Short mmCIF file of C-alpha atoms in Angstrom, two decimals:
data_model
loop_
_atom_site.label_atom_id
_atom_site.label_comp_id
_atom_site.label_asym_id
_atom_site.label_seq_id
_atom_site.Cartn_x
_atom_site.Cartn_y
_atom_site.Cartn_z
CA MET A 1 10.77 74.63 -77.61
CA GLY A 2 9.73 72.61 -74.65
CA GLU A 3 8.38 69.13 -74.65
CA ILE A 4 6.37 67.63 -77.43
CA SER A 5 2.67 67.97 -76.78
CA SER A 6 1.31 64.57 -75.96
CA ASP A 7 -1.79 65.20 -78.09
CA VAL A 8 0.28 65.43 -81.22
CA ILE A 9 2.44 62.44 -80.66
CA ARG A 10 -0.24 60.16 -79.26
CA GLY A 11 -1.16 58.75 -82.65
CA TYR A 12 2.43 57.67 -83.17
CA ASN A 13 3.27 56.02 -79.87
CA ASP A 14 2.34 52.68 -81.38
CA THR A 15 4.61 53.29 -84.33
CA ILE A 16 7.51 54.18 -82.07
CA ILE A 17 7.06 51.09 -79.89
CA LEU A 18 6.62 48.75 -82.85
CA PHE A 19 9.79 50.16 -84.41
CA LEU A 20 11.74 49.28 -81.28
CA LEU A 21 10.33 45.76 -81.28
CA LEU A 22 11.15 45.08 -84.95
CA ASP A 23 14.54 43.54 -84.22
CA SER A 24 14.05 41.86 -80.87
CA PRO A 25 11.56 41.50 -78.04
CA SER A 26 11.90 43.97 -75.20
CA TYR A 27 10.31 45.06 -71.93
CA GLY A 28 8.78 48.24 -70.56
CA TYR A 29 11.64 50.15 -69.10
CA GLU A 30 14.08 49.22 -71.87
CA ILE A 31 11.66 50.59 -74.46
CA SER A 32 11.14 53.84 -72.61
CA LYS A 33 14.89 54.20 -72.23
CA LYS A 34 15.44 53.66 -75.95
CA ILE A 35 12.74 56.17 -76.85
CA LYS A 36 14.49 58.70 -74.67
CA SER A 37 17.93 58.11 -76.17
CA ILE A 38 16.86 57.80 -79.82
CA SER A 39 14.76 60.97 -79.59
CA GLU A 40 17.81 62.67 -78.06
CA GLU A 41 15.87 63.19 -74.83
CA LYS A 42 13.24 65.23 -76.63
CA TYR A 43 10.51 62.73 -75.97
CA LEU A 44 9.96 61.08 -72.62
CA ILE A 45 7.16 58.53 -72.70
CA LYS A 46 5.16 58.23 -69.49
CA GLU A 47 4.87 54.83 -67.86
CA THR A 48 1.10 54.93 -68.05
CA THR A 49 1.16 55.84 -71.75
CA LEU A 50 3.52 52.98 -72.43
CA TYR A 51 1.48 50.46 -70.53
CA SER A 52 -1.75 51.57 -72.18
CA ALA A 53 -0.12 51.21 -75.58
CA PHE A 54 1.04 47.69 -74.70
CA THR A 55 -2.40 46.53 -73.61
CA ARG A 56 -4.14 48.17 -76.54
CA MET A 57 -1.76 46.71 -79.11
CA GLU A 58 -1.88 43.30 -77.50
CA LYS A 59 -5.67 43.38 -77.77
CA ASN A 60 -5.37 44.29 -81.43
CA GLY A 61 -2.93 41.46 -82.00
CA TYR A 62 0.05 43.63 -82.97
CA ILE A 63 2.21 42.38 -80.14
CA GLU A 64 2.37 39.39 -77.82
CA SER A 65 3.55 39.34 -74.25
CA TYR A 66 5.33 36.65 -72.29
CA THR A 67 7.08 36.54 -68.97
CA GLN A 68 10.71 35.73 -68.66
CA ASN A 69 13.33 36.13 -66.01
CA SER A 70 15.84 38.79 -66.92
CA GLU A 71 19.60 38.55 -66.39
CA SER A 72 19.18 40.00 -62.93
CA GLY A 73 16.72 37.23 -62.12
CA LYS A 74 13.76 39.59 -62.01
CA LYS A 75 10.52 38.44 -63.57
CA ARG A 76 9.59 40.71 -66.43
CA THR A 77 6.93 40.93 -69.09
CA TYR A 78 8.50 40.96 -72.54
CA TYR A 79 6.75 42.03 -75.70
CA ARG A 80 7.30 40.66 -79.16
CA ILE A 81 5.91 41.97 -82.45
CA THR A 82 3.56 39.81 -84.54
CA ASP A 83 3.25 39.65 -88.33
CA GLN A 84 0.08 41.65 -88.02
CA GLY A 85 2.06 44.20 -86.03
CA ARG A 86 4.66 44.43 -88.77
CA SER A 87 2.11 45.16 -91.45
CA TYR A 88 0.42 47.68 -89.17
CA TYR A 89 3.81 49.31 -88.68
CA ARG A 90 4.28 49.59 -92.45
CA GLU A 91 0.83 51.15 -92.77
CA LYS A 92 1.63 53.67 -90.09
CA CYS A 93 4.89 54.56 -91.81
CA GLU A 94 3.08 55.27 -95.07
CA GLU A 95 0.46 57.22 -93.20
CA TRP A 96 3.18 59.32 -91.61
CA ASN A 97 4.87 60.01 -94.91
CA LEU A 98 1.59 61.24 -96.27
CA THR A 99 0.85 63.29 -93.17
CA LYS A 100 4.30 64.81 -93.24
CA GLU A 101 3.92 65.70 -96.91
CA VAL A 102 0.55 67.35 -96.31
CA ILE A 103 1.50 69.26 -93.19
CA GLU A 104 4.79 70.32 -94.79
CA HIS A 105 2.81 72.52 -97.19
CA PHE A 106 1.49 74.55 -94.32
CA ILE A 107 4.72 74.96 -92.43
CA THR A 108 6.89 77.96 -93.06
CA GLU A 109 9.95 79.44 -91.54
CA GLY A 110 8.49 82.89 -92.09
CA GLY A 111 7.17 83.58 -88.62
CA GLU A 112 3.94 85.14 -87.40
CA ASN A 113 2.13 85.86 -90.66
CA GLY A 114 2.84 82.53 -92.20
CA ASN A 115 2.15 83.40 -95.86
CA SER A 116 4.96 85.82 -96.45
CA MET B 6 10.96 51.93 -52.73
CA GLU B 7 8.16 51.98 -50.14
CA THR B 8 7.36 55.51 -51.27
CA LEU B 9 6.89 54.36 -54.85
CA LYS B 10 4.73 51.47 -53.80
CA ASN B 11 2.57 53.70 -51.63
CA TYR B 12 2.29 56.25 -54.41
CA LEU B 13 1.11 53.58 -56.81
CA GLU B 14 -1.34 52.20 -54.25
CA SER B 15 -2.85 55.61 -53.70
CA MET B 16 -3.13 56.16 -57.45
CA PHE B 17 -4.94 52.85 -57.81
CA ALA B 18 -7.12 53.43 -54.78
CA SER B 19 -10.14 54.34 -56.87
CA LEU B 20 -9.94 51.35 -59.19
CA PRO B 21 -11.78 48.10 -58.56
CA ASN B 22 -9.84 45.03 -57.55
CA THR B 23 -9.79 43.04 -60.80
CA VAL B 24 -7.21 40.87 -62.48
CA GLU B 25 -6.51 43.53 -65.14
CA VAL B 26 -5.98 46.20 -62.53
CA LEU B 27 -3.64 44.02 -60.51
CA LYS B 28 -1.65 43.21 -63.63
CA ALA B 29 -1.43 46.86 -64.61
CA LYS B 30 -0.27 47.74 -61.14
CA GLU B 31 2.38 45.08 -61.19
CA GLU B 32 3.66 46.08 -64.62
CA LEU B 33 3.76 49.76 -63.79
CA TYR B 34 5.56 49.01 -60.58
CA THR B 35 8.23 47.03 -62.43
CA MET B 36 8.80 49.93 -64.79
CA MET B 37 9.01 52.41 -61.95
CA GLU B 38 11.37 50.15 -60.06
CA ASP B 39 13.64 49.75 -63.10
CA LYS B 40 13.80 53.46 -63.58
CA TYR B 41 14.40 54.11 -59.92
CA ASN B 42 17.21 51.55 -59.75
CA GLU B 43 18.91 53.08 -62.74
CA LEU B 44 18.66 56.59 -61.33
CA ILE B 45 20.18 55.38 -58.08
CA ALA B 46 22.93 53.62 -60.01
CA GLU B 47 23.64 56.92 -61.75
CA GLY B 48 24.29 58.36 -58.32
CA LYS B 49 21.09 60.31 -57.79
CA PRO B 50 20.02 60.73 -54.18
CA GLU B 51 17.03 58.64 -53.18
CA ASN B 52 14.61 61.54 -52.84
CA GLU B 53 15.44 62.94 -56.22
CA ALA B 54 15.09 59.53 -57.86
CA VAL B 55 11.65 59.05 -56.33
CA GLY B 56 10.70 62.55 -57.45
CA ILE B 57 11.76 61.93 -61.04
CA VAL B 58 9.99 58.59 -61.25
CA ILE B 59 6.76 60.02 -59.90
CA SER B 60 6.85 63.11 -62.10
CA GLU B 61 7.29 60.98 -65.21
CA PHE B 62 4.67 58.44 -64.24
CA GLY B 63 1.73 59.98 -66.05
CA ASN B 64 -1.99 59.73 -65.69
CA LEU B 65 -3.90 56.65 -64.68
CA ASP B 66 -7.06 57.53 -66.61
CA GLU B 67 -5.25 56.51 -69.73
CA VAL B 68 -4.53 53.06 -68.30
CA ALA B 69 -8.07 52.66 -67.06
CA GLU B 70 -9.27 53.43 -70.57
CA SER B 71 -7.00 50.90 -72.24
CA ILE B 72 -7.74 48.03 -69.90
CA GLY B 73 -11.42 48.62 -70.41
CA ILE B 74 -12.40 49.91 -67.02
CA GLY B 75 -12.63 53.57 -67.91
CA GLN B 76 -16.34 53.09 -68.37
CA MET B 77 -16.57 51.17 -65.15
CA LEU B 78 -14.76 53.93 -63.35
CA GLN B 79 -17.47 56.40 -64.18
CA GLU B 80 -20.32 54.02 -63.52
CA TYR B 81 -18.76 52.47 -60.50
CA THR B 82 -21.45 52.43 -57.90
CA TYR B 83 -19.47 53.05 -54.85
CA VAL B 84 -20.69 50.56 -52.29
CA ASP B 85 -20.25 52.23 -49.01
CA ARG B 86 -18.01 50.02 -47.01
CA ASN B 87 -17.04 50.62 -43.49
CA GLN B 88 -13.30 51.00 -43.62
CA ILE B 89 -11.77 49.72 -40.46
CA PRO B 90 -8.89 51.88 -39.23
CA SER B 91 -5.68 50.05 -38.52
CA GLU B 92 -5.85 50.67 -34.74
CA GLU B 93 -9.27 49.12 -34.66
CA ALA B 94 -8.08 46.12 -36.67
CA GLU B 95 -5.19 45.74 -34.26
CA GLU B 96 -7.56 45.98 -31.31
CA TYR B 97 -9.76 43.29 -32.83
CA VAL B 98 -6.83 40.94 -33.29
CA GLN B 99 -5.69 41.59 -29.73
CA GLN B 100 -9.11 41.10 -28.27
CA TYR B 101 -9.94 38.04 -30.32
CA SER B 102 -6.72 36.44 -29.26
CA GLN B 103 -7.59 37.16 -25.61
CA HIS B 104 -11.05 35.82 -26.24
CA ARG B 105 -9.56 32.57 -27.42
CA PHE B 106 -7.41 32.47 -24.32
CA TRP B 107 -10.46 32.79 -22.08
CA ILE B 108 -12.38 30.19 -24.07
CA GLY B 109 -9.39 27.89 -23.67
CA LEU B 110 -9.32 28.58 -19.95
CA GLY B 111 -13.06 27.88 -19.66
CA VAL B 112 -12.74 24.59 -21.53
CA MET B 113 -9.73 23.71 -19.39
CA LEU B 114 -11.77 24.18 -16.21
CA LEU B 115 -14.51 21.98 -17.64
CA ILE B 116 -11.96 19.28 -18.38
CA PHE B 117 -10.38 19.67 -14.94
CA SER B 118 -13.71 19.35 -13.15
CA PRO B 119 -13.91 15.53 -12.78
CA MET B 120 -10.49 15.64 -11.15
CA SER B 121 -11.79 16.83 -7.81
CA ILE B 122 -14.21 13.91 -7.59
CA ILE B 123 -11.50 11.38 -8.43
CA ILE B 124 -9.08 12.73 -5.85
CA THR B 125 -11.53 13.25 -3.01
CA SER B 126 -13.07 9.83 -3.55
CA MET B 127 -9.67 8.39 -2.70
CA ALA B 128 -10.17 9.48 0.86
CA ARG B 129 -13.21 7.25 1.16
CA ILE B 130 -14.75 9.72 3.61
CA GLY B 131 -18.25 10.98 2.97
CA ALA B 132 -17.58 14.60 3.82
CA PHE B 133 -14.61 14.70 1.47
CA GLU B 134 -16.62 13.29 -1.38
CA VAL B 135 -19.25 15.97 -0.90
CA ILE B 136 -16.56 18.62 -1.13
CA GLY B 137 -15.30 16.90 -4.28
CA VAL B 138 -18.74 17.06 -5.89
CA ALA B 139 -19.10 20.68 -4.82
CA PHE B 140 -15.76 21.52 -6.46
CA PHE B 141 -16.84 19.65 -9.55
CA PHE B 142 -19.89 21.87 -9.98
CA LEU B 143 -17.96 24.96 -9.00
CA MET B 144 -15.43 24.35 -11.75
CA ILE B 145 -18.14 23.72 -14.33
CA ALA B 146 -19.89 26.90 -13.28
CA ALA B 147 -16.65 28.87 -13.47
CA GLY B 148 -15.78 27.39 -16.88
CA VAL B 149 -19.18 28.07 -18.39
CA GLY B 150 -19.23 31.52 -16.79
CA ILE B 151 -15.91 32.46 -18.36
CA ILE B 152 -17.01 31.24 -21.78
CA VAL B 153 -20.33 33.10 -21.63
CA PHE B 154 -18.72 36.27 -20.37
CA THR B 155 -15.99 36.42 -23.02
CA SER B 156 -18.51 35.63 -25.77
CA ILE B 157 -20.72 38.50 -24.68
CA ASN B 158 -17.65 40.69 -24.56
CA MET B 159 -16.82 39.79 -28.17
CA SER B 160 -20.29 40.58 -29.45
CA LYS B 161 -19.32 44.20 -30.01
CA TRP B 162 -17.38 43.01 -33.06
CA LYS B 163 -20.49 41.51 -34.60
CA TYR B 164 -20.58 44.33 -37.11
CA LEU B 165 -17.66 42.72 -38.93
CA ASP B 166 -20.09 40.03 -40.01
CA GLU B 167 -23.14 42.18 -40.43
CA GLN B 168 -21.80 45.16 -42.33
CA LEU B 169 -19.74 45.41 -45.44
CA CYS B 170 -16.29 46.28 -44.23
CA CYS B 171 -12.87 46.62 -45.74
CA ILE B 172 -9.34 47.41 -44.67
CA ASP B 173 -6.82 49.56 -46.47
CA TYR B 174 -3.56 48.51 -48.04
CA ALA B 175 -1.31 49.49 -45.15
CA THR B 176 -3.43 47.62 -42.63
CA ALA B 177 -3.58 44.52 -44.80
CA ASN B 178 0.18 44.59 -45.15
CA GLN B 179 0.72 45.05 -41.46
CA LEU B 180 -1.63 42.17 -40.67
CA LYS B 181 0.14 39.89 -43.10
CA LEU B 182 3.45 40.68 -41.46
CA GLU B 183 1.98 40.02 -38.06
CA LYS B 184 0.63 36.69 -39.23
CA GLU B 185 4.04 35.71 -40.51
CA ALA B 186 5.65 36.74 -37.24
CA HIS B 187 3.28 34.60 -35.22
CA ARG B 188 3.54 31.51 -37.33
CA ALA B 189 6.30 29.97 -35.22
CA ASP B 190 4.49 30.72 -31.94
CA LYS B 191 1.37 29.12 -33.24
CA ALA B 192 3.17 26.00 -34.40
CA LEU B 193 4.95 25.68 -31.06
CA LEU B 194 1.78 26.07 -28.99
CA LEU B 195 -0.06 23.64 -31.21
CA THR B 196 2.71 21.05 -31.00
CA ILE B 197 2.99 21.27 -27.22
CA GLY B 198 -0.80 21.13 -26.91
CA ILE B 199 -1.08 18.01 -29.03
CA ALA B 200 1.92 16.43 -27.31
CA LEU B 201 0.30 17.00 -23.90
CA CYS B 202 -2.88 15.30 -25.05
CA ILE B 203 -0.96 12.30 -26.32
CA LEU B 204 1.27 12.11 -23.25
CA SER B 205 -1.67 12.35 -20.86
CA VAL B 206 -1.75 8.58 -20.33
CA VAL B 207 1.92 8.39 -19.41
CA PRO B 208 1.48 9.22 -15.68
CA VAL B 209 -1.12 6.48 -15.27
CA ILE B 210 1.14 3.89 -16.86
CA LEU B 211 4.18 5.13 -14.98
CA PHE B 212 2.48 5.37 -11.58
CA SER B 213 0.86 1.97 -11.84
CA SER B 214 4.23 0.34 -12.36
CA LEU B 215 6.16 2.51 -9.87
CA PHE B 216 3.80 2.74 -6.91
CA LYS B 217 1.73 0.18 -5.14
CA ASN B 218 -0.19 2.85 -3.21
CA PHE B 219 -3.69 3.14 -4.65
CA VAL B 220 -3.75 6.93 -4.05
CA PHE B 221 -1.25 7.18 -6.86
CA THR B 222 -2.51 4.41 -9.13
CA GLU B 223 -6.21 5.16 -8.82
CA GLY B 224 -6.22 8.82 -7.81
CA ILE B 225 -3.38 11.08 -8.85
CA GLY B 226 -2.51 9.12 -12.00
CA PRO B 227 -5.97 9.31 -13.58
CA ALA B 228 -6.41 12.87 -12.30
CA LEU B 229 -3.25 13.86 -14.15
CA ILE B 230 -4.86 12.73 -17.41
CA PHE B 231 -7.31 15.59 -17.01
CA VAL B 232 -4.55 18.04 -16.12
CA PHE B 233 -2.55 17.12 -19.24
CA VAL B 234 -5.53 17.09 -21.58
CA GLY B 235 -6.92 20.29 -20.08
CA ILE B 236 -3.72 22.26 -20.53
CA GLY B 237 -3.17 20.69 -23.96
CA VAL B 238 -6.64 21.58 -25.21
CA MET B 239 -6.29 25.08 -23.85
CA MET B 240 -3.07 25.57 -25.78
CA ILE B 241 -4.62 24.19 -28.96
CA ILE B 242 -7.58 26.55 -28.67
CA PHE B 243 -5.38 29.54 -27.94
CA ALA B 244 -2.79 28.77 -30.63
CA GLY B 245 -4.84 29.61 -33.71
CA GLY B 246 -6.62 32.63 -32.26
CA ARG B 247 -4.50 35.43 -33.63
CA GLU B 248 -4.32 33.89 -37.07
CA THR B 249 -8.06 33.32 -37.23
CA ALA B 250 -8.65 36.97 -36.39
CA ILE B 251 -6.14 38.16 -39.00
CA ASN B 252 -7.57 35.89 -41.67
CA LYS B 253 -11.01 37.21 -40.94
CA LEU B 254 -9.87 40.80 -41.37
CA LEU B 255 -7.94 39.98 -44.54
CA ALA B 256 -10.96 38.24 -45.99
CA LEU B 257 -12.96 41.47 -45.73
CA ASN B 258 -11.35 42.71 -48.91
CA ASP B 259 -12.56 41.11 -52.09
CA ALA B 260 -12.93 41.92 -55.76
CA HIS B 261 -15.53 44.55 -54.96
CA THR B 262 -13.54 46.62 -52.55
CA VAL B 263 -11.88 49.68 -53.84
CA SER B 264 -8.28 50.23 -52.87
CA GLY B 265 -7.70 46.77 -54.20
CA SER B 266 -4.47 45.64 -52.79
CA TYR B 267 -5.32 42.25 -51.59
CA ARG B 268 -5.14 38.88 -53.18
CA LYS B 269 -6.62 35.74 -51.84
CA GLY B 270 -4.17 33.99 -49.60
CA GLN B 271 -3.59 30.29 -49.67
CA ASP B 272 -5.29 29.70 -46.38
CA MET B 273 -8.48 31.52 -47.20
CA PRO B 274 -11.57 29.33 -47.34
CA ASP B 275 -12.06 27.78 -50.77
CA SER B 276 -14.83 29.21 -52.87
CA TYR B 277 -17.07 27.31 -55.22
CA ILE B 278 -18.94 28.36 -58.34
CA ASN B 279 -22.19 26.65 -57.42
CA PRO B 280 -23.83 28.09 -54.27
CA GLY B 281 -25.37 24.70 -53.42
CA ILE B 282 -21.99 23.04 -53.45
CA ALA B 283 -20.50 25.96 -51.56
CA GLY B 284 -23.06 25.41 -48.81
CA PHE B 285 -22.38 21.69 -48.74
CA MET B 286 -18.62 22.18 -48.63
CA LYS B 287 -18.94 24.56 -45.72
CA SER B 288 -20.14 21.76 -43.49
CA TYR B 289 -18.28 19.04 -45.38
CA TRP B 290 -16.24 17.70 -42.48
CA THR B 291 -19.18 17.87 -40.09
CA ILE B 292 -21.24 15.79 -42.51
CA ILE B 293 -18.40 13.31 -42.96
CA THR B 294 -18.02 13.01 -39.19
CA CYS B 295 -21.74 12.31 -38.83
CA VAL B 296 -21.64 9.68 -41.55
CA TYR B 297 -18.59 8.11 -39.93
CA LEU B 298 -20.19 7.94 -36.48
CA ILE B 299 -23.56 6.74 -37.71
CA TRP B 300 -22.05 4.07 -39.89
CA SER B 301 -19.66 2.96 -37.16
CA PHE B 302 -22.25 2.75 -34.42
CA LEU B 303 -24.79 0.99 -36.57
CA THR B 304 -22.44 -1.69 -37.80
CA PHE B 305 -19.68 -1.60 -35.18
CA ASP B 306 -17.25 -2.23 -38.02
CA TRP B 307 -14.75 0.25 -36.62
CA HIS B 308 -11.93 -1.59 -38.29
CA ILE B 309 -13.39 -0.71 -41.70
CA THR B 310 -15.18 2.59 -41.19
CA TRP B 311 -11.99 4.64 -40.87
CA ILE B 312 -11.66 4.32 -44.64
CA ILE B 313 -14.18 7.19 -44.80
CA TRP B 314 -11.47 9.70 -43.88
CA PRO B 315 -8.97 9.15 -46.70
CA VAL B 316 -11.83 8.74 -49.18
CA ALA B 317 -13.43 11.98 -47.99
CA ALA B 318 -10.14 13.84 -48.28
CA ILE B 319 -9.67 12.67 -51.87
CA ALA B 320 -13.29 13.43 -52.72
CA LYS B 321 -12.84 16.96 -51.43
CA THR B 322 -9.94 17.56 -53.80
CA VAL B 323 -11.95 16.13 -56.68
CA ILE B 324 -14.93 18.38 -55.88
CA TRP B 325 -12.64 21.38 -55.66
CA ASN B 326 -11.11 20.57 -59.03
CA ILE B 327 -14.49 20.33 -60.69
CA TRP B 328 -16.42 23.17 -59.06
CA GLY B 329 -13.77 25.26 -57.38
CA ALA B 330 -13.67 28.94 -58.26
CA ARG B 331 -10.11 29.73 -59.10
CA GLU B 332 -8.50 33.06 -59.35
CA GLU B 333 -6.69 33.47 -62.60
#
């Protein structure tokens, strides 16, 4: 097992980011760091992927951005989840449960032949 | 850090210079910087940290897609701009600054020219006065000659106005640094130049109270006015040369240049939405000066007419606020 293929996980980047914003606003690097630690270093999100997700979700109204100086005095863009974002997150969770259930039927520990 | 910045610049080199792109670049840089700092804090050597950050950076096509310029990227009609290499830019700055020096020298000679007549006329001898007049014309000829010659010499840079040109990120950066470095020199030259112009009357006043000899009061004193003003004006002309050249080069890059890495500086000329107003504003101060002079000479109300200047300055701000094209 190497890295997760980015094609597979792409549809769930939004879900992952929204999850991390549920409790409190955050900024780019902090989110990528949390993704890395929560996934036990199995998923490293690329900076470009993260930024694209931010802009896309902001356009869709799921998150809002604002600038604020961090503790170190550096100007940073923070993101905060909106109510619309929360309901989208719930939708995505249900969608995942369904997906997982469906795919589960086709996954086997059996090896090459699959339907042993 | 420089490496990361350069890497990002080269990645963005093919994207147009828009607000979205600049914002994306800034954001991505912050993320890279955060990551880099943390890796360094963990004790990673600099090279390794840079390597990790770059390898985890990802692909810019994705970003282009999400900020809505993916389409643009494909359709982008690449306007062929003449990219000026940094040595050439440097040469231009150098030569323009010399050009301003020669112009200053030429103007100085023109200002000096009446001096010879004033001094030789002191002698009250015909032959001397002829020599004075001869020197007067000689100085004018020399001054005009210098100005014409240096202007012809500069004409090889005409292509900066005639062709679409641009400069790359590194050159722009270098020029900005150079401008900063010369700020103090410029201010000093300008101050001394202006001070000389103001002080030019001092010798006349001083000499007329110190000496009774008319050679000093009528000759050398007044002649010194021209010396002071001449040197002062020369310094004023020379002072802004380098900065003018740098500003001109920096202004080559605009929203249409690829390798967008330049933002309008504060001292760039203002731009206006309406082309008519833009044209008017270009010659704003010339027009105001004309109005001032015409009004003043027609009425001879010099004690009132000065009011034009503060009013004009306020009007300019108002016009800018209404029709000015701002960068968001």
